[in-house]
Short mmCIF file of N, CA and C in Angstrom, two decimals:
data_model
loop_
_atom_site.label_atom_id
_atom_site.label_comp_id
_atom_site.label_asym_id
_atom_site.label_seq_id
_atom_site.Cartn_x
_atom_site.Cartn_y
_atom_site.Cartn_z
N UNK A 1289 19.10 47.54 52.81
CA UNK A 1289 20.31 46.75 52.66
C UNK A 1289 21.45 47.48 53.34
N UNK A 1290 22.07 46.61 54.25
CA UNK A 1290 23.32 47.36 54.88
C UNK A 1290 24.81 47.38 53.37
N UNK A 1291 24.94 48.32 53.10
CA UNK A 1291 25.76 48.54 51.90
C UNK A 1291 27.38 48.04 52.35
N UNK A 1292 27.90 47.15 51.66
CA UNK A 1292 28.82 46.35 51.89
C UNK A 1292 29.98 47.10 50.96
N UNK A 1293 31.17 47.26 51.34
CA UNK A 1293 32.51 48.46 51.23
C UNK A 1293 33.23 47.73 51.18
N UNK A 1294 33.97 47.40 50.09
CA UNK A 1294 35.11 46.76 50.32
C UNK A 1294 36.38 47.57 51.32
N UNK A 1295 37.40 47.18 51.89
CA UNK A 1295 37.93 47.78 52.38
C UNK A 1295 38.99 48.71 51.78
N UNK A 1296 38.81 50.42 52.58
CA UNK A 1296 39.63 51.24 51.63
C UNK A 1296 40.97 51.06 51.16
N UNK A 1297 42.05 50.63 52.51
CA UNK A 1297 43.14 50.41 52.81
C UNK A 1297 43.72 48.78 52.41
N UNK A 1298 43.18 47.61 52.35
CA UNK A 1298 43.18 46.73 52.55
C UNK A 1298 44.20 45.75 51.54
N UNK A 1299 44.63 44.48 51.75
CA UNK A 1299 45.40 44.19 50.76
C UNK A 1299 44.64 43.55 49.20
N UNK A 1300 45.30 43.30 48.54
CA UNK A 1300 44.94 42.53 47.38
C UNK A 1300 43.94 41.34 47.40
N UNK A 1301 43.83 40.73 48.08
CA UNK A 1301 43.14 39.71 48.45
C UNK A 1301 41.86 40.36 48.95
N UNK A 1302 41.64 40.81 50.07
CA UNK A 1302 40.52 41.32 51.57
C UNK A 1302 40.02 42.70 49.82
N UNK A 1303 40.47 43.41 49.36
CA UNK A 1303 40.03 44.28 48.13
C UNK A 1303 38.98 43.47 46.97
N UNK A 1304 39.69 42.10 46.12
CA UNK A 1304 38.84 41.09 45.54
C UNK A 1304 37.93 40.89 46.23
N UNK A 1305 37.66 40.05 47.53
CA UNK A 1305 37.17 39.79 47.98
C UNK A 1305 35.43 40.78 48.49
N UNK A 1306 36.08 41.69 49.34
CA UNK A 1306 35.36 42.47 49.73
C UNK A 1306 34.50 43.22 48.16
N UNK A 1307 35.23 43.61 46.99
CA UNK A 1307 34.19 43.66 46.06
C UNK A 1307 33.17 42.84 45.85
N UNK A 1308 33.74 41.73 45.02
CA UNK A 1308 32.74 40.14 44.74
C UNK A 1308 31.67 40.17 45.66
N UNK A 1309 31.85 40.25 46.97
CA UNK A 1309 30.85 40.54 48.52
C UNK A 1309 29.57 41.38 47.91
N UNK A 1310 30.32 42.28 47.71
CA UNK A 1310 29.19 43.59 47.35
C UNK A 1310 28.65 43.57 46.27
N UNK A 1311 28.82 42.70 45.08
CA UNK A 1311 28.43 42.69 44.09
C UNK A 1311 27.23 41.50 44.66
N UNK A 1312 27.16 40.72 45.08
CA UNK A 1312 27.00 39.40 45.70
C UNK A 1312 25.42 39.79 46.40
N UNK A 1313 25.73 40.89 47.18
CA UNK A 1313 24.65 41.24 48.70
C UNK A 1313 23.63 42.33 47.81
N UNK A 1314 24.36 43.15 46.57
CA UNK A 1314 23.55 43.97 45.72
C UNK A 1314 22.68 42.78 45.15
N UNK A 1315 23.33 41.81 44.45
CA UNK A 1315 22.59 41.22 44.04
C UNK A 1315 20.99 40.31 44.76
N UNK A 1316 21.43 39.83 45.93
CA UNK A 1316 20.70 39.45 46.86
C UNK A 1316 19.80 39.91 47.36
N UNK A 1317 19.77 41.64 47.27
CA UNK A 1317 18.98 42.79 47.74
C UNK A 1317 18.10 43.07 46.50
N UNK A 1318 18.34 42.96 45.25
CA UNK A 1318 17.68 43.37 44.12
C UNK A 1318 17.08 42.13 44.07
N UNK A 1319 17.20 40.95 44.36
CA UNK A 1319 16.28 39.97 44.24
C UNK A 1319 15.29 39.21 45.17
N UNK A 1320 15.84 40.24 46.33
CA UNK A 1320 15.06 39.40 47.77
C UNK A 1320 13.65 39.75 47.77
N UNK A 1321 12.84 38.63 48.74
CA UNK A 1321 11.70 39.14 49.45
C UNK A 1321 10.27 39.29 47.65
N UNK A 1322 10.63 38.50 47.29
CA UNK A 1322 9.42 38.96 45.29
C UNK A 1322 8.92 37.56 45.32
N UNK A 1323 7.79 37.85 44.52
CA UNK A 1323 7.30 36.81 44.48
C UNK A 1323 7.13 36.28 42.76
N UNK A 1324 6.77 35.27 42.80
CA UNK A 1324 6.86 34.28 41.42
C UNK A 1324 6.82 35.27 39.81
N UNK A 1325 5.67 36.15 40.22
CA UNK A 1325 5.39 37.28 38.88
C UNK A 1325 6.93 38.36 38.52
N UNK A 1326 7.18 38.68 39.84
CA UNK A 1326 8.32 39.46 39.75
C UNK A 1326 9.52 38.90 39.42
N UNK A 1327 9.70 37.90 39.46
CA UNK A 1327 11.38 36.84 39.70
C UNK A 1327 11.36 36.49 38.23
N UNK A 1328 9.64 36.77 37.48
CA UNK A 1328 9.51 36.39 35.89
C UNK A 1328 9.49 37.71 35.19
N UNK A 1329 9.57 38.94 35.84
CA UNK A 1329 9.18 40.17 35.11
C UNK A 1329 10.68 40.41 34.51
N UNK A 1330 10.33 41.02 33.03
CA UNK A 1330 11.31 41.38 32.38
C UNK A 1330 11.35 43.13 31.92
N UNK A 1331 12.33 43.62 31.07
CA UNK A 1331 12.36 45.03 30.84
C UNK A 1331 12.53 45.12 29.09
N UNK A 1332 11.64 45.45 28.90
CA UNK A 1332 11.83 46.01 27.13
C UNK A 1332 11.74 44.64 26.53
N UNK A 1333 12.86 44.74 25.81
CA UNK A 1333 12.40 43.35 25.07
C UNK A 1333 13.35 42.13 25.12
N UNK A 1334 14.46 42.72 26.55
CA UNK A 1334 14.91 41.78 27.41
C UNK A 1334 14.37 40.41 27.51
N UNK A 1335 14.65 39.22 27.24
CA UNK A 1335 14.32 37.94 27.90
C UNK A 1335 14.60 37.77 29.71
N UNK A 1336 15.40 38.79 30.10
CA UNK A 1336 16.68 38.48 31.12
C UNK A 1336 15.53 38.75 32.48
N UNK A 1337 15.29 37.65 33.58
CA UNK A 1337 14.29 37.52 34.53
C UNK A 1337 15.16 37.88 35.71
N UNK A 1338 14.63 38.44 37.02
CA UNK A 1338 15.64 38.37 38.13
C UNK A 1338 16.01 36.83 38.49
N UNK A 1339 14.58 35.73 38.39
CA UNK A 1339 15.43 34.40 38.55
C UNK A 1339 16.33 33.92 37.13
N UNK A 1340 15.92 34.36 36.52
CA UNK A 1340 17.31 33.84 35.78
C UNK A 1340 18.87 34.22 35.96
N UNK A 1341 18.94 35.79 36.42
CA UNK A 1341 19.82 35.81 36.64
C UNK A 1341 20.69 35.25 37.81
N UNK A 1342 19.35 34.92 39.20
CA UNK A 1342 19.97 33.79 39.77
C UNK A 1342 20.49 32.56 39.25
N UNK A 1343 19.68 32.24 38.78
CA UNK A 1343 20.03 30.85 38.29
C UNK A 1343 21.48 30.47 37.38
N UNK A 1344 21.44 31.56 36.75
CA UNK A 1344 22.86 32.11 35.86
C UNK A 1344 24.25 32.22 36.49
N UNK A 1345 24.08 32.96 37.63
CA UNK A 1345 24.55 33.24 38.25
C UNK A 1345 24.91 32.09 39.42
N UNK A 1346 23.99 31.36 39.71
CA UNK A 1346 24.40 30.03 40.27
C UNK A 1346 25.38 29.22 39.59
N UNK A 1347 24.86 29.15 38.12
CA UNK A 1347 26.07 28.18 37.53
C UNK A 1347 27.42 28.97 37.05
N UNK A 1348 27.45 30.00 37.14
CA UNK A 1348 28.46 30.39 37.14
C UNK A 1348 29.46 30.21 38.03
N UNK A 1349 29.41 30.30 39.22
CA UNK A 1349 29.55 30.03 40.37
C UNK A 1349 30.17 28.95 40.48
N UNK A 1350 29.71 27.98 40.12
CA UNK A 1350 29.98 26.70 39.98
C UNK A 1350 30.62 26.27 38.97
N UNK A 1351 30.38 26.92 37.70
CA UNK A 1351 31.98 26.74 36.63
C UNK A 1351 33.13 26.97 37.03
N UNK A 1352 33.06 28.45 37.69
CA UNK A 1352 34.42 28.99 37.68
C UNK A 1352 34.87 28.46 38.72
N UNK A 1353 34.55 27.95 39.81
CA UNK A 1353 35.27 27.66 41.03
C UNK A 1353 35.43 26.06 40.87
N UNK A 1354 34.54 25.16 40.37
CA UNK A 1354 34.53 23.67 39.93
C UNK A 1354 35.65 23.41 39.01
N UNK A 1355 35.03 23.92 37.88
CA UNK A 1355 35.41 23.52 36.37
C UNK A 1355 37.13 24.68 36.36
N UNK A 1356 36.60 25.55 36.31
CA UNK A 1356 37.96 26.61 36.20
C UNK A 1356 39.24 26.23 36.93
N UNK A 1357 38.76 26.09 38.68
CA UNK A 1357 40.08 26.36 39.53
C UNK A 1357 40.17 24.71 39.85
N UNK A 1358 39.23 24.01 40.34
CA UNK A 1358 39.33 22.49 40.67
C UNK A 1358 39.62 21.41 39.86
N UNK A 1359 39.23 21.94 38.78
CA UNK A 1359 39.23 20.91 37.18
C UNK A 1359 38.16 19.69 37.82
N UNK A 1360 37.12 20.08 37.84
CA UNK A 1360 35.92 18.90 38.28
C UNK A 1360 34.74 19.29 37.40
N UNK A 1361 34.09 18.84 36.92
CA UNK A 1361 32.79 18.85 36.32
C UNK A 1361 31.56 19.41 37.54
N UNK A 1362 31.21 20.62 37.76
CA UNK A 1362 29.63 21.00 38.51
C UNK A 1362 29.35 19.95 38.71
N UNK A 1363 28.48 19.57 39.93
CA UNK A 1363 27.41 18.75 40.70
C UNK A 1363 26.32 18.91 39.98
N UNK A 1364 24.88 18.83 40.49
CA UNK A 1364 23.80 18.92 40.47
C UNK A 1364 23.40 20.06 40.75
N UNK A 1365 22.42 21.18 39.94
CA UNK A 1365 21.87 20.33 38.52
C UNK A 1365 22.87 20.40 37.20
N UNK A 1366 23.84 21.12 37.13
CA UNK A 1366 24.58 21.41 36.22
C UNK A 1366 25.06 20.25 35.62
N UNK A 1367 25.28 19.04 35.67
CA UNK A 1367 25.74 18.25 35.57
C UNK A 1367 24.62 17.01 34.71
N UNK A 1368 23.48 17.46 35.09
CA UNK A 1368 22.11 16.62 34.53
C UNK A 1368 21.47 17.43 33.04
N UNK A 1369 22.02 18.18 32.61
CA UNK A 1369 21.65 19.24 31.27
C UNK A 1369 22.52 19.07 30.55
N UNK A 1370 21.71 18.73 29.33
CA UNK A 1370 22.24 18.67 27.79
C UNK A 1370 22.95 19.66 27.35
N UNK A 1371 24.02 20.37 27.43
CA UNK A 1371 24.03 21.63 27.55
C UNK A 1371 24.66 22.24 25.85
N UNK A 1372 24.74 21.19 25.37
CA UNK A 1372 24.80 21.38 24.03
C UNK A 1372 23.67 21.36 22.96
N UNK A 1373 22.28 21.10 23.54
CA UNK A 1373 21.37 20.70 23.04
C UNK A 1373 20.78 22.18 23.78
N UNK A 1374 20.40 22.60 25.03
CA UNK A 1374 20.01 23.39 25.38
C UNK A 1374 21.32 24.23 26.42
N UNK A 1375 21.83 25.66 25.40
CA UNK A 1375 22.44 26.07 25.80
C UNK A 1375 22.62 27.16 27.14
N UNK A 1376 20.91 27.65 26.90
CA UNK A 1376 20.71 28.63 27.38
C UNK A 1376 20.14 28.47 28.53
N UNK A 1377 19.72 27.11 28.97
CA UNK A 1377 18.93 26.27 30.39
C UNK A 1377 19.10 27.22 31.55
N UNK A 1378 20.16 27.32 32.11
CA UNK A 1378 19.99 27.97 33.03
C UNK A 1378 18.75 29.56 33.00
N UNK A 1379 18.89 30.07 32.10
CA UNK A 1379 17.91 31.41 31.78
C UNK A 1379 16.57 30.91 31.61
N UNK A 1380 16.51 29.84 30.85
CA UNK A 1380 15.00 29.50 30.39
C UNK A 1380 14.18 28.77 31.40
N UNK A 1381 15.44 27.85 31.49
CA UNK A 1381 14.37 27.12 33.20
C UNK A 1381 14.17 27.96 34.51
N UNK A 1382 14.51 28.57 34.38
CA UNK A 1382 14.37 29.42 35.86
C UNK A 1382 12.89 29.48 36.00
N UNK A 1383 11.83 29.84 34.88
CA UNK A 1383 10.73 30.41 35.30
C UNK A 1383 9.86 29.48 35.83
N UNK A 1384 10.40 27.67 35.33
CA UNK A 1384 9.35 26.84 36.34
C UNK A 1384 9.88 26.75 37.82
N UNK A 1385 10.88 27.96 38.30
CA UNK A 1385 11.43 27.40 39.93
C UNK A 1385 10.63 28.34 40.62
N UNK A 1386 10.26 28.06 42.28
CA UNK A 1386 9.85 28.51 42.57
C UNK A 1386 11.47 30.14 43.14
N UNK A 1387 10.97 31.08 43.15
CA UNK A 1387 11.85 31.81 44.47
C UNK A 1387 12.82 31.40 45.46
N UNK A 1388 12.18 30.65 46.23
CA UNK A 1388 12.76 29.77 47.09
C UNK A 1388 13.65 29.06 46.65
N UNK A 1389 13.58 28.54 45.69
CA UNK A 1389 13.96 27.64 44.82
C UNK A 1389 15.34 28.43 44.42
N UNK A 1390 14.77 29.65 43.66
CA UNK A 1390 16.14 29.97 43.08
C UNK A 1390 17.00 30.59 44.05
N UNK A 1391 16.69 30.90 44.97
CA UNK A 1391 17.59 31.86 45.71
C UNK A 1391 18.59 30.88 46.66
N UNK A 1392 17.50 30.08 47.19
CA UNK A 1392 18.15 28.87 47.56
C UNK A 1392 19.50 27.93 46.72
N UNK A 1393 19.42 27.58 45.34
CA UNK A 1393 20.18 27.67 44.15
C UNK A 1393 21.42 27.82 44.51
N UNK A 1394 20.88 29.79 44.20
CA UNK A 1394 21.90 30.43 44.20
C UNK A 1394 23.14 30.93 45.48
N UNK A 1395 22.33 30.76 46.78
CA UNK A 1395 23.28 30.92 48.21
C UNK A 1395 24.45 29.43 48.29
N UNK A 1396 23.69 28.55 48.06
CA UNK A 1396 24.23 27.12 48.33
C UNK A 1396 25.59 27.23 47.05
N UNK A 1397 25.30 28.02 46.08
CA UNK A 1397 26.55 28.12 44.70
C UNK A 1397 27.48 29.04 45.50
N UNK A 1398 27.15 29.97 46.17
CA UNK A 1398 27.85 30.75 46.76
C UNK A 1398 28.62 30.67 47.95
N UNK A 1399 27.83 29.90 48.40
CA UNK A 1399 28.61 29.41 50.04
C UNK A 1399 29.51 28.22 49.73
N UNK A 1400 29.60 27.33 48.84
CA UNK A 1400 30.21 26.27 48.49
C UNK A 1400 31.18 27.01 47.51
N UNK A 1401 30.84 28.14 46.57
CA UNK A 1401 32.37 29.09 46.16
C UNK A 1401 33.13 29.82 47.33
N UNK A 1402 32.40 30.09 48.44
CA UNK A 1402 33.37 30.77 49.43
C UNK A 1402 34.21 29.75 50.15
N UNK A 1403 33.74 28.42 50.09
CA UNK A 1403 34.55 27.41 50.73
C UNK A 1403 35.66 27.46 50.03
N UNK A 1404 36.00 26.81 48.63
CA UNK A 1404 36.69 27.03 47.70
C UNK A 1404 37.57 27.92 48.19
N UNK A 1405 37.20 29.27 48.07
CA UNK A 1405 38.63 30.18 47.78
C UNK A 1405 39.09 29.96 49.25
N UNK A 1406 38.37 30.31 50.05
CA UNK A 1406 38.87 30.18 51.58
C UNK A 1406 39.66 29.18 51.43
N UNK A 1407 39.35 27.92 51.36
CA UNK A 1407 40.53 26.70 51.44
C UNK A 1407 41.89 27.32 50.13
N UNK A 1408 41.71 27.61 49.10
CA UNK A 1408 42.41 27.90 48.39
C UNK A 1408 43.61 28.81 48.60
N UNK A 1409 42.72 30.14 49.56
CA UNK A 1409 43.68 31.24 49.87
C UNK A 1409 44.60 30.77 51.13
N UNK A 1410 44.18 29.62 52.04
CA UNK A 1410 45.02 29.11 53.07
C UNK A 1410 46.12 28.55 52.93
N UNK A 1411 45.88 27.59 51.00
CA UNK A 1411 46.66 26.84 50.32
C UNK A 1411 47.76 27.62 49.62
N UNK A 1412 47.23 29.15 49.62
CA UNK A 1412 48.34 30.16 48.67
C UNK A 1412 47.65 31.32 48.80
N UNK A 1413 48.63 31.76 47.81
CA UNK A 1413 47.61 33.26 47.56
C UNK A 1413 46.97 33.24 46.48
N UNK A 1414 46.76 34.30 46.24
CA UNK A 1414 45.81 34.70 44.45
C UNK A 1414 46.58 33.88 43.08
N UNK A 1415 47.58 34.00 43.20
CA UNK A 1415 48.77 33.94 42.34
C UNK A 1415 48.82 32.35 41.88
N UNK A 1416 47.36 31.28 42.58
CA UNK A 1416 48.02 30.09 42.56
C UNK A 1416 46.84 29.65 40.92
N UNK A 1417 47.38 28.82 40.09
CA UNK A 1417 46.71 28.22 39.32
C UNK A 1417 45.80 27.43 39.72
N UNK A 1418 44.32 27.14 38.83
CA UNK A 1418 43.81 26.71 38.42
C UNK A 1418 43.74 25.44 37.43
N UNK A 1419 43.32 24.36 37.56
CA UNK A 1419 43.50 23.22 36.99
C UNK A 1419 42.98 23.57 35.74
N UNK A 1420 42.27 24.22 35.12
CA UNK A 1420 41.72 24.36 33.59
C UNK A 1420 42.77 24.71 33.21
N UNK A 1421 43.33 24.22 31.61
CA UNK A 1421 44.29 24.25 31.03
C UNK A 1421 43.57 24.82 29.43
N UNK A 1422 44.21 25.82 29.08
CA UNK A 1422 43.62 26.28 27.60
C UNK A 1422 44.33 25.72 26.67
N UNK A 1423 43.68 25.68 25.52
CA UNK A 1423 44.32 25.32 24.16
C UNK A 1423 45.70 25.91 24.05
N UNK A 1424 46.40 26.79 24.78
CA UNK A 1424 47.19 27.23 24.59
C UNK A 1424 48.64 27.24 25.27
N UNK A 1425 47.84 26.08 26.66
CA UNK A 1425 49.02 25.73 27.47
C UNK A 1425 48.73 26.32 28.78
N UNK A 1426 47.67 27.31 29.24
CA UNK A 1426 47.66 28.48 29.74
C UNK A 1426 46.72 28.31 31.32
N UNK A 1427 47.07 28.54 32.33
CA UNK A 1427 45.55 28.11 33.59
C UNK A 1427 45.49 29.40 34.18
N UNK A 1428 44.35 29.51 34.43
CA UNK A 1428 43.55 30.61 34.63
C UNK A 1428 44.27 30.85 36.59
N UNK A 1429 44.90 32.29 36.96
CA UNK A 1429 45.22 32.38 38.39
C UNK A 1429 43.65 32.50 38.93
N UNK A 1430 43.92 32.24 40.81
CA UNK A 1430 42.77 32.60 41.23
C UNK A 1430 42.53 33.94 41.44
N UNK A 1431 43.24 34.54 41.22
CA UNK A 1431 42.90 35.85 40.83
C UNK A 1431 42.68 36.35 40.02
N UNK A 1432 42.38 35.99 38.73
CA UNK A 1432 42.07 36.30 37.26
C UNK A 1432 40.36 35.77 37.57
N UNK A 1433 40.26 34.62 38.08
CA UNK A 1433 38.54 33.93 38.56
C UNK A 1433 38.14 34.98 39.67
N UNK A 1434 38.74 35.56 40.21
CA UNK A 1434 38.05 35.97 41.02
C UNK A 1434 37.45 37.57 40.25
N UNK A 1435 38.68 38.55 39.65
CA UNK A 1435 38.22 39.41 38.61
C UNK A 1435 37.13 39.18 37.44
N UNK A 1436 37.13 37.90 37.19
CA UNK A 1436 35.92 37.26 36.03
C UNK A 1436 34.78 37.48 36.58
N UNK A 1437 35.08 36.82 37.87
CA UNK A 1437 33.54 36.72 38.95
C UNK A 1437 32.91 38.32 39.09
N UNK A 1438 33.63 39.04 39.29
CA UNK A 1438 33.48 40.40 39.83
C UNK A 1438 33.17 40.83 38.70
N UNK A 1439 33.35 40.98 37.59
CA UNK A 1439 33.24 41.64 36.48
C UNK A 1439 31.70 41.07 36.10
N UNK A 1440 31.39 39.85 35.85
CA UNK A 1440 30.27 39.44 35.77
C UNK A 1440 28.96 39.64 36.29
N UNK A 1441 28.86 39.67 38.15
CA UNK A 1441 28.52 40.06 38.69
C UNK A 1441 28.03 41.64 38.17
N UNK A 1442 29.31 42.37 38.27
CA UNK A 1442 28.55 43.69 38.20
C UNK A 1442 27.83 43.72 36.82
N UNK A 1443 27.87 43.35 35.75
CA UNK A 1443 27.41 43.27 34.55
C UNK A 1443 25.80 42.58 34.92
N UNK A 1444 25.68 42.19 35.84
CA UNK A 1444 24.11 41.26 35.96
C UNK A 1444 23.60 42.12 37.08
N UNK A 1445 24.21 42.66 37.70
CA UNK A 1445 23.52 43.62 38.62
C UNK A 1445 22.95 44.47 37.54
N UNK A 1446 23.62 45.40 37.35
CA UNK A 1446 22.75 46.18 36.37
C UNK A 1446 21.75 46.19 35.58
N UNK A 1447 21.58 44.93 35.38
CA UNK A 1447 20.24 44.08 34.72
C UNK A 1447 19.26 44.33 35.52
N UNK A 1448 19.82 43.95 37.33
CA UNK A 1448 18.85 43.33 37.54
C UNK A 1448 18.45 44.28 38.72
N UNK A 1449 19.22 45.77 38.41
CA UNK A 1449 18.52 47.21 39.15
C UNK A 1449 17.79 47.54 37.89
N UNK A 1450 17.36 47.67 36.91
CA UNK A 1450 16.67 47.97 35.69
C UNK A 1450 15.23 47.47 36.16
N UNK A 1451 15.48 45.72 36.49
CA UNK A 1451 14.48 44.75 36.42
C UNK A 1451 13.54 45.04 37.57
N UNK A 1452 14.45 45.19 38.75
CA UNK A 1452 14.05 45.43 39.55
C UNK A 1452 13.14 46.85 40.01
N UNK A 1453 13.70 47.74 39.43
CA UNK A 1453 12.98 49.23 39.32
C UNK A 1453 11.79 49.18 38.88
N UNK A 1454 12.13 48.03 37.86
CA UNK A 1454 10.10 48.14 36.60
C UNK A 1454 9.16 47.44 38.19
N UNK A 1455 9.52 46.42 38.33
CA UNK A 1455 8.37 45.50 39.32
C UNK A 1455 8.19 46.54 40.57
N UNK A 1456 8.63 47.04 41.49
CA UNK A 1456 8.26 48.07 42.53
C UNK A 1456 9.20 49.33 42.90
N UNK A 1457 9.72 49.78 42.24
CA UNK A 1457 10.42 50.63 42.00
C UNK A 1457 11.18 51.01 43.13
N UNK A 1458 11.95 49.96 43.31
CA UNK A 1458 13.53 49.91 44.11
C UNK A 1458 14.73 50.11 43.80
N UNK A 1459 14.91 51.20 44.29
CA UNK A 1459 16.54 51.87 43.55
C UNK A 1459 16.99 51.79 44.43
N UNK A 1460 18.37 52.34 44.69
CA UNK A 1460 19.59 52.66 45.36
C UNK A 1460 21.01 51.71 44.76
N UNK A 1461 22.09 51.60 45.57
CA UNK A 1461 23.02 51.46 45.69
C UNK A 1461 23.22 50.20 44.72
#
C-alpha cells in the first residue's frame, strides 16, 4: 500500500481531508484482494467481519453525507431495511455478499461522499451547515461530519488490522 499523508503544512480543509483519505485507503488495504472465508473471519469473540465493516462503513457514508449534511433519506439499499426491526443489518447481512459485492458497496458510498463534499466545499467552506436539525435547534457543520467520519473510520480500522492479522498475517501502517 502506497501510505497516504495527509499534508504537513496544509490548510484546514486539504488536513480533514487528506486524513479521512488515509483512514479510507488503510481501510481498503486491510480489506483488499480476500476471499469469502476471510471477509467472514472474526477475532475472539468479536462478531465484527472485515465485510461487515465494509458494509458499515458504506452506510455510514451515506448517513452522514445524505441524511446529516443533505437532509435526504440514503438510496439503495439503505433505504429498503426495516431498520427498526433489524438494527444491526448492515453487520449481519454482509456475510451473504459476495467481496465484490462489498467492496464494490463500499467505493460507490465513497465516491458519491467525495462528490458531496467536493460540491459542498465549492459551495463554502467547512463552516457551512448541514440540513439535520437536532432536538435542540442545532445542525451539524461540515466539518464536525467530516471529524465524525474520521473518528469512526479510525475506530474500524483497528478492528479491522486485528481481523486482518488473524486471516494472513498482514500488518503495517
Amino acid at each position: 500500500m502506497a501510505y497516504l499523508e495527509p499534508p504537513l503544512a496544509g490548510d484546514e480543509t486539504a488536513n480533514l481531508l487528506g486524513s479521512l483519505e488515509r483512514q479510507r485507503a488503510t481501510l481498503a488495504w486491510k480489506c483488499g484482494g480476500l476471499g469469502a472465508a476471510a471477509m467472514r473471519a472474526t477475532v475472539g469473540a468479536s462478531s465484527v467481519t472485515l465485510g461487515g465493516l465494509l458494509k458499515h462503513l458504506a452506510l455510514v457514508e451515506a448517513h452522514t453525507f445524505a441524511t446529516k449534511f443533505l437532509g435526504q433519506a440514503p438510496g439503495p439499499p439503505w433505504n429498503t431495511v426495516d431498520w427498526d426491526a433489524d438494527p444491526d443489518w448492515d453487520w449481519r447481512s454482509a456475510v451473504q455478499d459476495s467481496p465484490e459485492r462489498l467492496m464494490t458497496l463500499w467505493q460507490d458510498a465513497v465516491g458519491w461522499s467525495r462528490s458531496v463534499v467536493t460540491q459542498a466545499l465549492a459551495d463554502g467552506g467547512p463552516e457551512q451547515l448541514g440540513r439535520l436539525t437536532t432536538d435542540s435547534g442545532e445542525s451539524p457543520s461540515l466539518r464536525r461530519l467530516l471529524i465524525d467520519l474520521i473518528e469512526e473510520y479510525a475506530r474500524h480500522v483497528g478492528h479491522a488490522d486485528l481481523i486482518r492479522e488473524s486471516v494472513d498475517g498482514l500488518t503495517g501502517k
